[in-house]
Amino acid sequence: MNAEILCVGTELLLGDVVNTNATFIARGLAELGVGCYYQSVVGDNATRLEESLRLAFSRADMVITTGGLGPTYDDITKEIVAGYFGREMELHQPSLENIKAIFERFAPGRSFTKNNEKQAYMPVGATIFENGRGTAPGLAVEGDGKIAIMLPGPPGEMKAMFEEKVAPFLQARTDKTLLSRTVHLFGIGESMAESKLHDAMIERQNPTIAPYAKLGEVQLRLTASAPNKEEARRLLDPLEREVTALFPEHVYGVDVGDMQSALVTLLREKGLTIALCESCTGGMIAARITEVPGASQVLRCGVVSYSNESKANLVKVSGQTLETHGAVSQECALEMAQGVRSVSGADIGLAVTGIAGPGGGTDEKPVGLVFVACVGPWGEKIIELRLSRGYQGERGNIRNLACLNAMNLVLRQVWAN
């Protein structure tokens, strides 16, 4: 079985709303072993929606839509799908009663207007998915070897309905499961990673290897197809060991999500705390770490010491260091890390100082020069980065890469000690 995702809504085309629904559904389909080869977006226009639906069914067994199930005149998804399958619309009394109950429970005193009944009209023979978080039911229509599944547009409603209703509905119709793992690499380019994996990528049919490049890192997606998850895991285990062995200096985790999640998890496991002193990154490392649940167990404090005065007053960088070596130097970075560790009482002090640009650089200290220092129970480690190379000196890239390099440095130091 293969599917196409068709998201309906003019607001998506205008960029007013970010289409997170397609990402969520695609991942869900992959876990169920349903291939997804196309994704489309169409506005609230009957002619274009009908054209998009027919095109989708010309290349897929199943089309999953989001949006267009509400009570207003431009919510037309059900009607267009009903027309495709040659079905009449009829009132689904249980849905109507449920919608009325929702109004009474959550909007007491608010009138139940006639147009709300529109959400309870369904194509004849449809399978109805009750909406536990909103008024618009979802539904599925089947015929001539094709399936249309219609989900509400609001992500909270759509996600719950997919997990609770649609996934079991589809699981009964597929005989395989796709299981994926993501190996996260840092400090290596996509071309270099691909060159090491080239033969394996060509030779392997199941499981497969696919690289994806991100800023500063590469993700390797390993995917196995099997009748069940246990068999898929059996296929993936040796491939994961083979791939990670190829990149011992670059792997920072498997299925860890991102660098900050890997860091918080590791520090929690080791019972270690960290304090940050940031200059050119301006608190970005602290912001990323605090995105991760449980960060309060590992992060003692974060100091943004942007000026020389704050470096001296808050984390006790010596005036001699600032005068002799400057704020952008390995000496200053080291004293920043030592100072914030001492002030906070954390196990690890991490500091970043550099020139993010676009101005401020010199021949001796160009834009993109960044020093990162990590101080812990094991001692000290300082790295020098030249981040403008290959990134056009863009300020955002330099700051983002400085964050990633800093967190990666801590990971490597903790692993090594």
Coordinates of C-alpha atoms in Angstrom, one line a residue:
M1 CA 0.0 0.0 0.0
N2 CA 1.2 3.5 -0.8
A3 CA -0.2 6.8 0.1
E4 CA -0.2 10.5 -0.7
I5 CA -0.7 13.3 1.8
L6 CA -3.0 16.1 0.6
C7 CA -3.2 19.0 3.0
V8 CA -6.1 21.4 2.4
G9 CA -6.1 25.1 3.3
T10 CA -5.4 28.4 1.7
E11 CA -3.6 29.5 4.8
L12 CA -1.0 26.8 4.1
L13 CA -0.4 28.2 0.6
L14 CA -0.1 31.7 1.9
G15 CA 2.5 30.7 4.5
D16 CA 0.2 31.9 7.4
V17 CA 0.4 28.4 8.9
V18 CA 3.4 26.0 8.9
N19 CA 2.4 22.6 7.6
T20 CA 3.5 20.3 10.4
N21 CA 0.6 17.9 9.7
A22 CA 2.4 16.4 6.7
T23 CA 5.5 15.7 8.6
F24 CA 3.6 13.9 11.4
I25 CA 1.5 11.8 9.1
A26 CA 4.6 10.8 7.0
R27 CA 6.4 9.5 10.0
G28 CA 3.3 7.7 11.2
L29 CA 2.8 6.0 7.8
A30 CA 6.5 5.0 7.7
E31 CA 6.1 3.2 11.1
L32 CA 3.1 1.4 9.7
G33 CA 4.9 0.2 6.6
V34 CA 2.9 2.4 4.2
G35 CA 5.0 4.1 1.5
C36 CA 4.5 7.8 1.0
Y37 CA 5.9 9.1 -2.3
Y38 CA 4.1 12.4 -2.7
Q39 CA 2.8 15.3 -0.6
S40 CA 0.6 18.1 -1.9
V41 CA -1.0 21.2 -0.6
V42 CA -4.2 22.8 -2.2
G43 CA -6.3 25.7 -1.2
D44 CA -10.0 25.9 -0.3
N45 CA -11.2 25.8 -3.9
A46 CA -13.5 23.0 -5.2
T47 CA -12.1 22.7 -8.7
R48 CA -8.5 22.6 -7.6
L49 CA -9.2 20.3 -4.7
E50 CA -11.0 17.9 -7.1
E51 CA -8.1 18.0 -9.5
S52 CA -5.5 17.4 -6.8
L53 CA -7.5 14.5 -5.4
R54 CA -7.8 12.8 -8.8
L55 CA -4.1 13.3 -9.4
A56 CA -3.2 11.9 -6.0
F57 CA -5.4 8.8 -6.6
S58 CA -3.8 8.3 -10.0
R59 CA -0.5 7.6 -8.3
A60 CA -1.5 6.3 -4.8
D61 CA -3.7 3.6 -3.3
M62 CA -4.6 5.9 -0.4
V63 CA -5.0 9.6 0.0
I64 CA -4.9 11.2 3.5
T65 CA -6.2 14.7 3.7
T66 CA -6.1 17.2 6.5
G67 CA -8.4 20.2 6.8
G68 CA -11.7 21.2 5.2
L69 CA -13.9 19.4 7.7
G70 CA -15.3 22.4 9.5
P71 CA -18.8 24.0 9.5
T72 CA -18.2 26.9 7.0
Y73 CA -19.0 27.1 3.3
D74 CA -15.3 26.7 2.2
D75 CA -14.9 23.4 4.2
I76 CA -15.5 21.1 1.2
T77 CA -13.1 18.1 1.6
K78 CA -15.9 15.6 2.5
E79 CA -18.1 16.7 -0.4
I80 CA -15.2 16.5 -3.0
V81 CA -14.2 13.0 -1.7
A82 CA -17.8 11.9 -1.8
G83 CA -18.1 13.0 -5.4
Y84 CA -15.0 11.1 -6.4
F85 CA -16.4 7.9 -5.0
G86 CA -19.9 8.6 -6.3
R87 CA -21.4 8.7 -2.8
E88 CA -24.3 10.8 -1.5
M89 CA -24.0 12.7 1.8
E90 CA -26.2 11.7 4.8
L91 CA -26.6 12.8 8.3
H92 CA -24.6 10.7 10.8
Q93 CA -26.7 11.0 13.9
P94 CA -24.1 9.9 16.5
S95 CA -21.7 12.6 15.2
L96 CA -24.4 15.2 15.5
E97 CA -25.2 14.2 19.0
N98 CA -21.5 14.3 19.9
I99 CA -21.0 17.8 18.4
K100 CA -24.0 19.1 20.4
A101 CA -22.6 17.5 23.6
I102 CA -19.3 19.2 23.0
F103 CA -21.1 22.6 22.7
E104 CA -23.0 22.0 25.9
R105 CA -19.9 21.0 27.8
F106 CA -17.3 23.5 26.6
A107 CA -19.5 26.4 25.3
P108 CA -22.4 26.7 27.7
G109 CA -24.8 29.4 26.6
R110 CA -23.3 29.6 23.1
S111 CA -25.9 28.9 20.4
F112 CA -25.5 25.7 18.3
T113 CA -26.1 27.2 14.9
K114 CA -27.4 25.3 11.9
N115 CA -24.2 25.3 10.0
N116 CA -22.5 23.2 12.7
E117 CA -24.7 20.3 11.5
K118 CA -22.5 20.3 8.3
Q119 CA -19.8 18.6 10.3
A120 CA -22.1 15.6 11.0
Y121 CA -22.9 15.0 7.3
M122 CA -20.9 12.1 5.9
P123 CA -20.5 10.2 2.6
V124 CA -22.7 7.1 2.6
G125 CA -20.8 4.0 3.9
A126 CA -18.0 6.0 5.5
T127 CA -16.0 4.8 8.5
I128 CA -16.3 7.5 11.2
F129 CA -13.4 8.5 13.5
E130 CA -14.8 10.3 16.6
N131 CA -12.9 13.5 17.4
G132 CA -12.1 13.5 21.1
R133 CA -10.5 17.0 21.0
G134 CA -12.8 19.0 18.7
T135 CA -16.1 19.0 16.8
A136 CA -15.0 17.8 13.4
P137 CA -15.1 14.0 13.1
G138 CA -12.6 12.2 10.8
L139 CA -13.6 9.5 8.3
A140 CA -12.5 7.0 5.8
V141 CA -14.1 6.1 2.5
E142 CA -13.2 3.0 0.5
G143 CA -14.0 1.9 -3.0
D144 CA -12.4 0.3 -6.1
G145 CA -9.2 -0.5 -4.3
K146 CA -8.8 3.1 -3.1
I147 CA -9.0 4.6 0.4
A148 CA -9.5 8.3 1.3
I149 CA -8.9 9.2 5.0
M150 CA -9.9 12.7 6.1
L151 CA -8.5 14.2 9.2
P152 CA -9.2 17.6 10.9
G153 CA -6.7 20.4 10.2
P154 CA -5.8 21.5 13.8
P155 CA -2.6 19.6 14.7
G156 CA -3.7 18.7 18.2
E157 CA -6.9 17.1 16.9
M158 CA -5.2 15.5 13.9
K159 CA -2.4 13.9 15.8
A160 CA -4.6 12.3 18.4
M161 CA -7.0 11.0 15.8
F162 CA -4.2 9.5 13.7
E163 CA -2.7 7.7 16.7
E164 CA -5.9 6.6 18.3
K165 CA -8.1 5.8 15.3
V166 CA -6.3 5.8 12.0
A167 CA -3.2 3.9 13.0
P168 CA -5.2 0.8 14.1
F169 CA -7.4 1.2 11.0
L170 CA -4.4 1.0 8.8
Q171 CA -2.5 -1.6 10.8
A172 CA -5.2 -4.1 10.0
R173 CA -4.6 -3.4 6.2
T174 CA -0.9 -3.8 6.0
D175 CA 1.3 -6.9 6.4
K176 CA 4.6 -5.2 7.2
T177 CA 6.2 -2.6 9.4
L178 CA 8.9 0.0 8.5
L179 CA 11.3 0.7 11.4
S180 CA 13.9 3.4 11.2
R181 CA 16.8 4.6 13.3
T182 CA 18.8 7.8 12.9
V183 CA 22.5 7.9 13.4
H184 CA 23.7 11.4 14.2
L185 CA 27.1 12.6 12.9
F186 CA 28.8 15.9 13.7
G187 CA 31.9 17.4 12.1
I188 CA 31.7 15.6 8.8
G189 CA 30.2 16.7 5.5
E190 CA 27.6 14.8 3.6
S191 CA 29.9 14.0 0.7
M192 CA 32.6 12.5 3.0
A193 CA 29.9 10.4 4.8
E194 CA 28.5 9.2 1.5
S195 CA 31.9 8.2 0.2
K196 CA 32.4 5.9 3.2
L197 CA 28.9 4.4 2.8
H198 CA 28.6 4.4 -1.0
D199 CA 29.0 0.7 -1.6
A200 CA 26.7 -0.2 1.3
M201 CA 24.1 2.2 0.2
I202 CA 24.0 0.6 -3.3
E203 CA 24.2 -3.0 -2.2
R204 CA 21.7 -2.9 0.7
Q205 CA 18.0 -3.3 -0.2
N206 CA 16.7 -4.1 3.3
P207 CA 17.6 -2.4 5.5
T208 CA 18.5 0.7 3.6
I209 CA 20.8 3.7 4.4
A210 CA 19.9 7.3 3.4
P211 CA 22.0 10.4 4.4
Y212 CA 20.4 13.8 5.2
A213 CA 22.5 16.9 5.6
K214 CA 21.9 19.6 8.2
L215 CA 23.9 22.6 9.3
G216 CA 27.1 21.2 10.7
E217 CA 26.0 17.6 10.8
V218 CA 24.7 14.6 8.8
Q219 CA 22.0 12.2 9.8
L220 CA 22.0 8.6 8.5
R221 CA 18.6 7.1 8.4
L222 CA 18.6 3.3 8.6
T223 CA 15.3 1.7 7.6
A224 CA 14.2 -2.0 7.7
S225 CA 11.0 -3.5 6.3
A226 CA 9.7 -6.6 8.2
P227 CA 6.5 -8.3 9.2
N228 CA 6.8 -6.9 12.7
K229 CA 9.0 -4.6 14.8
E230 CA 11.0 -7.4 16.4
E231 CA 12.1 -8.7 13.1
A232 CA 12.9 -5.2 11.9
R233 CA 15.1 -4.6 15.0
R234 CA 16.9 -7.8 14.3
L235 CA 17.8 -6.5 10.8
L236 CA 18.8 -3.0 12.0
D237 CA 21.0 -4.0 14.9
P238 CA 24.0 -5.3 12.9
L239 CA 23.7 -2.4 10.4
E240 CA 23.8 0.2 13.2
R241 CA 26.9 -1.4 14.6
E242 CA 28.5 -1.4 11.2
V243 CA 27.7 2.2 10.5
T244 CA 28.7 3.6 13.8
A245 CA 32.0 1.8 13.6
L246 CA 32.8 3.7 10.4
F247 CA 32.5 7.1 12.2
P248 CA 33.9 6.8 15.7
E249 CA 35.0 10.4 15.8
H250 CA 31.7 11.8 14.5
V251 CA 28.8 9.8 16.0
Y252 CA 27.1 11.6 18.8
G253 CA 24.1 9.4 19.2
V254 CA 21.4 7.2 17.7
D255 CA 17.8 8.4 17.8
V256 CA 18.8 11.2 20.2
G257 CA 16.8 13.9 18.4
D258 CA 19.5 16.6 18.5
M259 CA 22.7 17.7 20.1
Q260 CA 21.2 19.4 23.1
S261 CA 19.0 16.4 23.9
A262 CA 22.1 14.1 23.7
L263 CA 24.0 16.4 26.0
V264 CA 21.3 16.7 28.6
T265 CA 20.7 12.9 28.6
L266 CA 24.4 12.2 29.0
L267 CA 24.9 14.7 31.8
R268 CA 21.9 13.3 33.7
E269 CA 23.2 9.8 33.3
K270 CA 26.6 10.8 34.7
G271 CA 25.2 13.0 37.4
L272 CA 27.1 16.0 36.2
T273 CA 26.1 19.7 36.1
I274 CA 27.2 22.4 33.7
A275 CA 27.4 26.2 33.7
L276 CA 27.7 28.4 30.6
C277 CA 29.5 31.6 29.8
E278 CA 28.6 32.8 26.3
S279 CA 29.8 35.8 24.4
C280 CA 29.3 35.6 20.6
T281 CA 26.5 33.0 21.0
G282 CA 24.6 35.3 23.2
G283 CA 22.8 32.7 25.3
M284 CA 21.9 30.4 22.4
I285 CA 23.5 27.3 24.1
A286 CA 21.5 28.0 27.2
A287 CA 18.3 28.4 25.2
R288 CA 18.9 25.1 23.4
I289 CA 19.7 23.2 26.5
T290 CA 16.6 24.5 28.3
E291 CA 14.4 23.3 25.4
V292 CA 15.1 19.8 26.7
P293 CA 12.8 18.4 29.4
G294 CA 15.0 17.7 32.5
A295 CA 17.5 20.4 31.8
S296 CA 17.0 21.8 35.3
Q297 CA 18.8 18.8 36.6
V298 CA 22.0 19.6 34.8
L299 CA 22.1 23.3 34.0
R300 CA 23.3 25.5 36.9
C301 CA 23.4 28.8 35.2
G302 CA 24.1 30.7 32.0
V303 CA 26.0 34.0 31.7
V304 CA 26.0 36.2 28.6
S305 CA 29.2 38.1 29.0
Y306 CA 29.1 40.2 25.9
S307 CA 31.3 43.1 27.0
N308 CA 34.8 43.1 28.4
E309 CA 33.4 44.6 31.6
S310 CA 31.0 41.7 32.2
K311 CA 33.7 39.2 31.5
A312 CA 35.8 40.8 34.2
N313 CA 33.0 41.5 36.7
L314 CA 30.8 38.4 36.4
V315 CA 33.3 35.6 35.7
K316 CA 36.5 37.2 36.8
V317 CA 38.5 37.3 33.5
S318 CA 41.7 39.1 34.4
G319 CA 42.3 42.6 33.0
Q320 CA 45.8 41.5 31.9
T321 CA 44.3 38.7 29.8
L322 CA 41.8 41.1 28.2
E323 CA 44.5 43.7 27.5
T324 CA 47.2 41.3 26.3
H325 CA 45.3 38.6 24.4
G326 CA 41.8 40.2 23.9
A327 CA 38.3 39.0 24.4
V328 CA 38.6 36.7 21.4
S329 CA 41.4 34.4 22.5
Q330 CA 42.0 31.0 24.0
E331 CA 43.2 32.6 27.2
C332 CA 40.0 34.5 27.6
A333 CA 37.8 31.5 26.8
L334 CA 39.6 29.4 29.4
E335 CA 39.2 32.0 32.1
M336 CA 35.5 32.4 31.2
A337 CA 35.0 28.7 31.6
Q338 CA 36.9 28.6 34.8
G339 CA 35.1 31.6 36.2
V340 CA 31.6 30.4 35.5
R341 CA 32.4 27.0 36.9
S342 CA 33.7 28.6 40.1
V343 CA 30.9 31.0 40.5
S344 CA 28.1 28.4 39.9
G345 CA 29.7 25.4 41.6
A346 CA 28.9 23.3 38.5
D347 CA 31.0 20.3 37.6
I348 CA 31.6 21.6 34.1
G349 CA 32.3 25.1 32.8
L350 CA 31.7 25.8 29.1
A351 CA 32.6 29.1 27.5
V352 CA 32.4 30.5 23.9
T353 CA 33.9 33.7 22.6
G354 CA 34.4 34.8 19.0
I355 CA 33.7 37.1 16.1
A356 CA 30.3 36.4 14.5
G357 CA 30.4 39.2 12.0
P358 CA 29.6 40.6 9.6
G359 CA 32.0 43.3 10.9
G360 CA 34.6 43.3 13.6
G361 CA 37.2 41.0 12.0
T362 CA 40.8 41.7 11.3
D363 CA 43.6 39.9 9.4
E364 CA 44.8 38.5 12.7
K365 CA 41.3 37.7 14.0
P366 CA 38.9 37.3 11.1
V367 CA 35.1 36.9 11.2
G368 CA 34.3 33.3 12.2
L369 CA 37.2 32.9 14.6
V370 CA 35.7 31.3 17.7
F371 CA 37.3 29.8 20.8
V372 CA 35.5 27.2 22.9
A373 CA 36.8 26.1 26.4
C374 CA 35.5 23.3 28.5
V375 CA 36.7 22.8 32.1
G376 CA 35.8 19.8 34.2
P377 CA 37.0 17.4 36.9
W378 CA 39.3 15.9 34.2
G379 CA 41.0 19.1 33.3
E380 CA 40.8 21.7 30.5
K381 CA 40.2 21.5 26.8
I382 CA 40.2 24.4 24.3
I383 CA 39.4 24.4 20.6
E384 CA 39.9 27.0 18.0
L385 CA 37.3 27.2 15.1
R386 CA 37.4 29.1 11.8
L387 CA 33.8 29.0 11.0
S388 CA 33.6 31.5 8.2
R389 CA 35.2 29.1 5.8
G390 CA 32.6 27.5 3.6
Y391 CA 29.7 29.4 5.2
Q392 CA 30.2 32.9 3.6
G393 CA 30.8 34.3 7.0
E394 CA 27.1 34.4 7.7
R395 CA 26.5 35.5 11.3
G396 CA 23.6 33.1 11.9
N397 CA 25.6 30.1 10.6
I398 CA 28.7 31.1 12.7
R399 CA 26.7 31.4 15.9
N400 CA 24.8 28.1 15.3
L401 CA 27.9 26.2 14.4
A402 CA 29.7 27.6 17.5
C403 CA 26.8 26.3 19.6
L404 CA 27.0 22.8 18.1
N405 CA 30.8 22.7 18.4
A406 CA 30.6 23.7 22.0
M407 CA 28.0 21.1 23.0
N408 CA 29.9 18.4 21.0
L409 CA 33.1 19.3 22.9
V410 CA 31.4 18.6 26.2
L411 CA 30.0 15.3 24.9
R412 CA 33.5 14.2 23.8
Q413 CA 35.1 15.2 27.1
V414 CA 32.5 13.5 29.2
W415 CA 32.8 10.3 27.1
A416 CA 36.6 10.4 27.2
N417 CA 36.7 10.8 31.0

